[in-house]
Structure formats: structure tokens, C-alpha cells
Amino acid sequence: MPEKSYADSWPLRARIVMVALNFLPLLHVAGVAYCTWRFNGGWRIGAPLLVLFVLPPLITRIMGWIFPMEPGSHRVASRTFLVWWATAQCQMVFCRLPFIEECLRFVPGLYSFWLRLWGARIGRLTFWSPGLRILDRGLLRIGDDVVFGTGVRLNAHVIARDEESGEMQLHLGEIEIGDAAHIGGYSLLTAGSIIEPGEHLKAFSLSPPFTRWSDNRRTRPAVPT
């Protein structure tokens, strides 16, 4: 007989909630389409834009206030995991259709302002190169004069199997980047990465969860629990 998968041990309620939340991106697109069809005049443009760009950050911020997500490692199917899963689905349209964010970057300062709506702290004069991708938009702490190279990935979560328990865990933590840091093209910064001010990461740098970069060296601080 086939070996029982780890997913089979998840509580039934958790699996139902995850499946239900998977419909959020579709509802998001349907809401934009409905507003485009329903309204006339200036609202035909304004209402869809509000639903597309403002409603998801607002929902995510409210969820964060009601159910704060603590940094650290969390068991898959825990409450923190399900809250994170809900916030991820609120962002899924932008992950599936990255050209939407590229359009925002045409207007200086607009993309940084939009990220602040999600709860991110973004400093002045941040340069977002083409192809940059962000998966957890509210979990960013970026200083002034930061430069991102082409194709950088900012991923404030990692799901991996714990070596001791064998269980899948969600590693969650804000990505912090100090003033005047340069992130080389196609680098990957993951959960809890801390880049000290003035650091220059080379292209294709990899920052595993909860690592700190200082003096061009990578270290592993204590992982939050």
C-alpha cells in the first residue's frame, strides 16, 4: 500500500480552509471585471483600480492586525500558516501577472508607495530593476538609497522539512535591508535575511533563512522561535 503522505495528517478543517482560500485570486479578478462592467464614467476606471490595487493590501493589513504573524518557524497547518496562506492568496494575482507591478514601476515613487500600503517600510530613492519579484509584500524593511539588480527575488517565507522532526515547517521573517545596500542581479533573499547598511551582494547571491550579511560575509544568527 502507498505510504501515507504528511499532508494526510493535516486537520480536515485546515485543508478545507486552504482550499477555500485558493479561490481568493479568482474572486479578485472577478471583482475587477465586475467593476469594469458595472460602473460608468470616471468610476469605470477608478473602481477597478481600487479593487485591483487597494483592496488586497487593505484586507491583508486587517488580517495582520487581527492575527499577527510572529517571525520564526511554524508548523504547516498551524494558525500562523493559515493566516500567511490567506495573505499569500491576496497577493497571488500580482505573482501570476508580474507585468502589473512592472507598470507601477514606470512612475517614480509609485511602486514604493504601493508597497507601503501592504505594510512594508520602504526608504527614499529605492531603485527597482526590471524583473524583480516579491512574494510577501508586507514583510519588507528597506532603508534609503537601496538598489536592486535585475531579477532579484525577495521571499520572506520558506517552506521546508525540519531535519529533526521530519515535519514541514513555514519559516517566516521580515527581510531587512540597510541604507545604501546594493543587491546583485538574480539574488535570492529569503525569510529573516538581514543586509547591513552599505553591503554589496554579488549577482546570484543566496541568503538562506535568518542569515545576516555584514562585511561581505554571511552568518547565521539565532533563528526566532
PDB file of C-alpha atoms in Angstrom, residues 36-162:
ATOM      1  CA  THR A  36     -15.404  47.500 -15.112  1.00  0.00           C
ATOM      2  CA  TRP A  37     -18.800  46.274 -16.323  1.00  0.00           C
ATOM      3  CA  ARG A  38     -20.938  47.843 -13.578  1.00  0.00           C
ATOM      4  CA  PHE A  39     -19.715  51.444 -13.408  1.00  0.00           C
ATOM      5  CA  ASN A  40     -19.775  54.248 -15.949  1.00  0.00           C
ATOM      6  CA  GLY A  41     -17.808  57.432 -16.430  1.00  0.00           C
ATOM      7  CA  GLY A  42     -14.751  58.008 -14.285  1.00  0.00           C
ATOM      8  CA  TRP A  43     -15.700  55.200 -11.934  1.00  0.00           C
ATOM      9  CA  ARG A  44     -15.301  52.701 -14.789  1.00  0.00           C
ATOM     10  CA  ILE A  45     -11.562  53.306 -14.423  1.00  0.00           C
ATOM     11  CA  GLY A  46     -11.355  54.275 -10.761  1.00  0.00           C
ATOM     12  CA  ALA A  47     -13.371  51.428  -9.236  1.00  0.00           C
ATOM     13  CA  PRO A  48     -11.441  48.584 -10.935  1.00  0.00           C
ATOM     14  CA  LEU A  49      -8.139  50.217  -9.974  1.00  0.00           C
ATOM     15  CA  LEU A  50      -9.249  50.475  -6.350  1.00  0.00           C
ATOM     16  CA  VAL A  51     -10.289  46.819  -6.295  1.00  0.00           C
ATOM     17  CA  LEU A  52      -7.098  45.721  -8.046  1.00  0.00           C
ATOM     18  CA  PHE A  53      -4.514  47.731  -6.120  1.00  0.00           C
ATOM     19  CA  VAL A  54      -6.055  48.930  -2.842  1.00  0.00           C
ATOM     20  CA  LEU A  55      -8.460  46.228  -1.659  1.00  0.00           C
ATOM     21  CA  PRO A  56      -5.865  43.390  -1.314  1.00  0.00           C
ATOM     22  CA  PRO A  57      -3.425  45.457   0.817  1.00  0.00           C
ATOM     23  CA  LEU A  58      -6.329  46.607   2.967  1.00  0.00           C
ATOM     24  CA  ILE A  59      -7.551  43.051   3.573  1.00  0.00           C
ATOM     25  CA  THR A  60      -4.014  41.875   4.310  1.00  0.00           C
ATOM     26  CA  ARG A  61      -3.396  44.684   6.804  1.00  0.00           C
ATOM     27  CA  ILE A  62      -6.665  43.930   8.618  1.00  0.00           C
ATOM     28  CA  MET A  63      -5.778  40.226   8.859  1.00  0.00           C
ATOM     29  CA  GLY A  64      -2.359  41.171  10.213  1.00  0.00           C
ATOM     30  CA  TRP A  65      -3.914  43.343  12.922  1.00  0.00           C
ATOM     31  CA  ILE A  66      -6.374  40.653  13.983  1.00  0.00           C
ATOM     32  CA  PHE A  67      -4.000  37.675  13.637  1.00  0.00           C
ATOM     33  CA  PRO A  68      -0.383  38.879  13.954  1.00  0.00           C
ATOM     34  CA  MET A  69       2.148  36.597  12.281  1.00  0.00           C
ATOM     35  CA  GLU A  70       5.149  36.055  14.538  1.00  0.00           C
ATOM     36  CA  PRO A  71       8.565  35.576  12.886  1.00  0.00           C
ATOM     37  CA  GLY A  72      10.151  32.168  13.240  1.00  0.00           C
ATOM     38  CA  SER A  73       9.306  28.586  12.328  1.00  0.00           C
ATOM     39  CA  HIS A  74       5.716  27.360  12.369  1.00  0.00           C
ATOM     40  CA  ARG A  75       4.153  24.002  11.731  1.00  0.00           C
ATOM     41  CA  VAL A  76       2.334  23.698   8.451  1.00  0.00           C
ATOM     42  CA  ALA A  77      -1.451  23.831   9.042  1.00  0.00           C
ATOM     43  CA  SER A  78      -0.979  25.932  12.204  1.00  0.00           C
ATOM     44  CA  ARG A  79      -2.969  29.152  12.614  1.00  0.00           C
ATOM     45  CA  THR A  80       0.038  31.273  11.626  1.00  0.00           C
ATOM     46  CA  PHE A  81       0.476  29.182   8.493  1.00  0.00           C
ATOM     47  CA  LEU A  82      -3.184  29.601   7.522  1.00  0.00           C
ATOM     48  CA  VAL A  83      -3.048  33.359   8.100  1.00  0.00           C
ATOM     49  CA  TRP A  84       0.086  33.554   5.947  1.00  0.00           C
ATOM     50  CA  TRP A  85      -1.630  31.396   3.314  1.00  0.00           C
ATOM     51  CA  ALA A  86      -4.541  33.841   3.229  1.00  0.00           C
ATOM     52  CA  THR A  87      -2.204  36.825   2.760  1.00  0.00           C
ATOM     53  CA  ALA A  88      -0.367  34.931   0.016  1.00  0.00           C
ATOM     54  CA  GLN A  89      -3.617  34.354  -1.885  1.00  0.00           C
ATOM     55  CA  CYS A  90      -4.408  38.079  -1.622  1.00  0.00           C
ATOM     56  CA  GLN A  91      -1.146  38.713  -3.494  1.00  0.00           C
ATOM     57  CA  MET A  92      -1.443  35.874  -5.997  1.00  0.00           C
ATOM     58  CA  VAL A  93      -2.760  37.935  -8.911  1.00  0.00           C
ATOM     59  CA  PHE A  94       0.396  40.065  -8.846  1.00  0.00           C
ATOM     60  CA  CYS A  95       2.588  36.959  -8.605  1.00  0.00           C
ATOM     61  CA  ARG A  96       0.838  35.336 -11.575  1.00  0.00           C
ATOM     62  CA  LEU A  97       0.813  38.553 -13.632  1.00  0.00           C
ATOM     63  CA  PRO A  98       4.084  40.326 -12.790  1.00  0.00           C
ATOM     64  CA  PHE A  99       3.658  42.844 -15.607  1.00  0.00           C
ATOM     65  CA  ILE A 100       1.109  44.656 -13.408  1.00  0.00           C
ATOM     66  CA  GLU A 101       3.843  45.608 -10.958  1.00  0.00           C
ATOM     67  CA  GLU A 102       6.228  46.476 -13.776  1.00  0.00           C
ATOM     68  CA  CYS A 103       3.680  49.043 -14.943  1.00  0.00           C
ATOM     69  CA  LEU A 104       3.648  50.637 -11.488  1.00  0.00           C
ATOM     70  CA  ARG A 105       7.434  50.993 -11.625  1.00  0.00           C
ATOM     71  CA  PHE A 106       7.179  53.302 -14.628  1.00  0.00           C
ATOM     72  CA  VAL A 107       6.101  56.108 -12.274  1.00  0.00           C
ATOM     73  CA  PRO A 108       8.926  57.097  -9.872  1.00  0.00           C
ATOM     74  CA  GLY A 109       7.929  56.507  -6.269  1.00  0.00           C
ATOM     75  CA  LEU A 110       4.581  54.880  -7.056  1.00  0.00           C
ATOM     76  CA  TYR A 111       5.721  51.295  -6.550  1.00  0.00           C
ATOM     77  CA  SER A 112       7.332  52.086  -3.188  1.00  0.00           C
ATOM     78  CA  PHE A 113       4.146  53.871  -2.099  1.00  0.00           C
ATOM     79  CA  TRP A 114       2.059  50.860  -3.085  1.00  0.00           C
ATOM     80  CA  LEU A 115       4.299  48.508  -1.093  1.00  0.00           C
ATOM     81  CA  ARG A 116       3.795  50.728   1.946  1.00  0.00           C
ATOM     82  CA  LEU A 117       0.058  50.077   1.636  1.00  0.00           C
ATOM     83  CA  TRP A 118       0.846  46.402   2.283  1.00  0.00           C
ATOM     84  CA  GLY A 119       2.707  47.331   5.475  1.00  0.00           C
ATOM     85  CA  ALA A 120       6.260  47.416   4.115  1.00  0.00           C
ATOM     86  CA  ARG A 121       8.676  50.112   5.254  1.00  0.00           C
ATOM     87  CA  ILE A 122      10.443  51.479   2.183  1.00  0.00           C
ATOM     88  CA  GLY A 123      13.029  54.263   2.312  1.00  0.00           C
ATOM     89  CA  ARG A 124      13.627  57.043  -0.176  1.00  0.00           C
ATOM     90  CA  LEU A 125      15.170  56.638  -3.620  1.00  0.00           C
ATOM     91  CA  THR A 126      14.819  52.871  -3.862  1.00  0.00           C
ATOM     92  CA  PHE A 127      15.659  51.583  -7.346  1.00  0.00           C
ATOM     93  CA  TRP A 128      13.611  48.600  -8.519  1.00  0.00           C
ATOM     94  CA  SER A 129      15.242  46.961 -11.539  1.00  0.00           C
ATOM     95  CA  PRO A 130      13.175  45.064 -14.131  1.00  0.00           C
ATOM     96  CA  GLY A 131      12.238  41.514 -13.280  1.00  0.00           C
ATOM     97  CA  LEU A 132      12.337  41.919  -9.507  1.00  0.00           C
ATOM     98  CA  ARG A 133       9.787  39.688  -7.798  1.00  0.00           C
ATOM     99  CA  ILE A 134       8.344  39.976  -4.286  1.00  0.00           C
ATOM    100  CA  LEU A 135       6.189  37.277  -2.717  1.00  0.00           C
ATOM    101  CA  ASP A 136       5.464  38.738   0.736  1.00  0.00           C
ATOM    102  CA  ARG A 137       4.973  42.441   0.161  1.00  0.00           C
ATOM    103  CA  GLY A 138       4.225  43.424   3.740  1.00  0.00           C
ATOM    104  CA  LEU A 139       7.341  41.786   5.205  1.00  0.00           C
ATOM    105  CA  LEU A 140       9.957  44.218   3.875  1.00  0.00           C
ATOM    106  CA  ARG A 141      12.091  46.725   5.805  1.00  0.00           C
ATOM    107  CA  ILE A 142      14.196  48.625   3.286  1.00  0.00           C
ATOM    108  CA  GLY A 143      16.358  51.646   4.033  1.00  0.00           C
ATOM    109  CA  ASP A 144      17.273  54.669   1.909  1.00  0.00           C
ATOM    110  CA  ASP A 145      19.167  54.581  -1.399  1.00  0.00           C
ATOM    111  CA  VAL A 146      18.883  50.819  -1.880  1.00  0.00           C
ATOM    112  CA  VAL A 147      19.498  49.396  -5.374  1.00  0.00           C
ATOM    113  CA  PHE A 148      18.071  46.079  -6.576  1.00  0.00           C
ATOM    114  CA  GLY A 149      19.632  44.377  -9.591  1.00  0.00           C
ATOM    115  CA  THR A 150      17.682  42.698 -12.364  1.00  0.00           C
ATOM    116  CA  GLY A 151      15.719  39.599 -11.415  1.00  0.00           C
ATOM    117  CA  VAL A 152      16.181  39.823  -7.643  1.00  0.00           C
ATOM    118  CA  ARG A 153      13.813  37.663  -5.587  1.00  0.00           C
ATOM    119  CA  LEU A 154      12.559  38.774  -2.161  1.00  0.00           C
ATOM    120  CA  ASN A 155      10.855  35.839  -0.493  1.00  0.00           C
ATOM    121  CA  ALA A 156      10.077  36.374   3.202  1.00  0.00           C
ATOM    122  CA  HIS A 157       8.869  32.811   3.623  1.00  0.00           C
ATOM    123  CA  VAL A 158      10.349  29.367   3.086  1.00  0.00           C
ATOM    124  CA  ILE A 159       8.568  26.032   3.488  1.00  0.00           C
ATOM    125  CA  ALA A 160      10.960  23.187   4.281  1.00  0.00           C
ATOM    126  CA  ARG A 161      11.087  19.906   6.159  1.00  0.00           C
ATOM    127  CA  ASP A 162      12.554  20.043   9.653  1.00  0.00           C
TER     128      ASP A 162
END
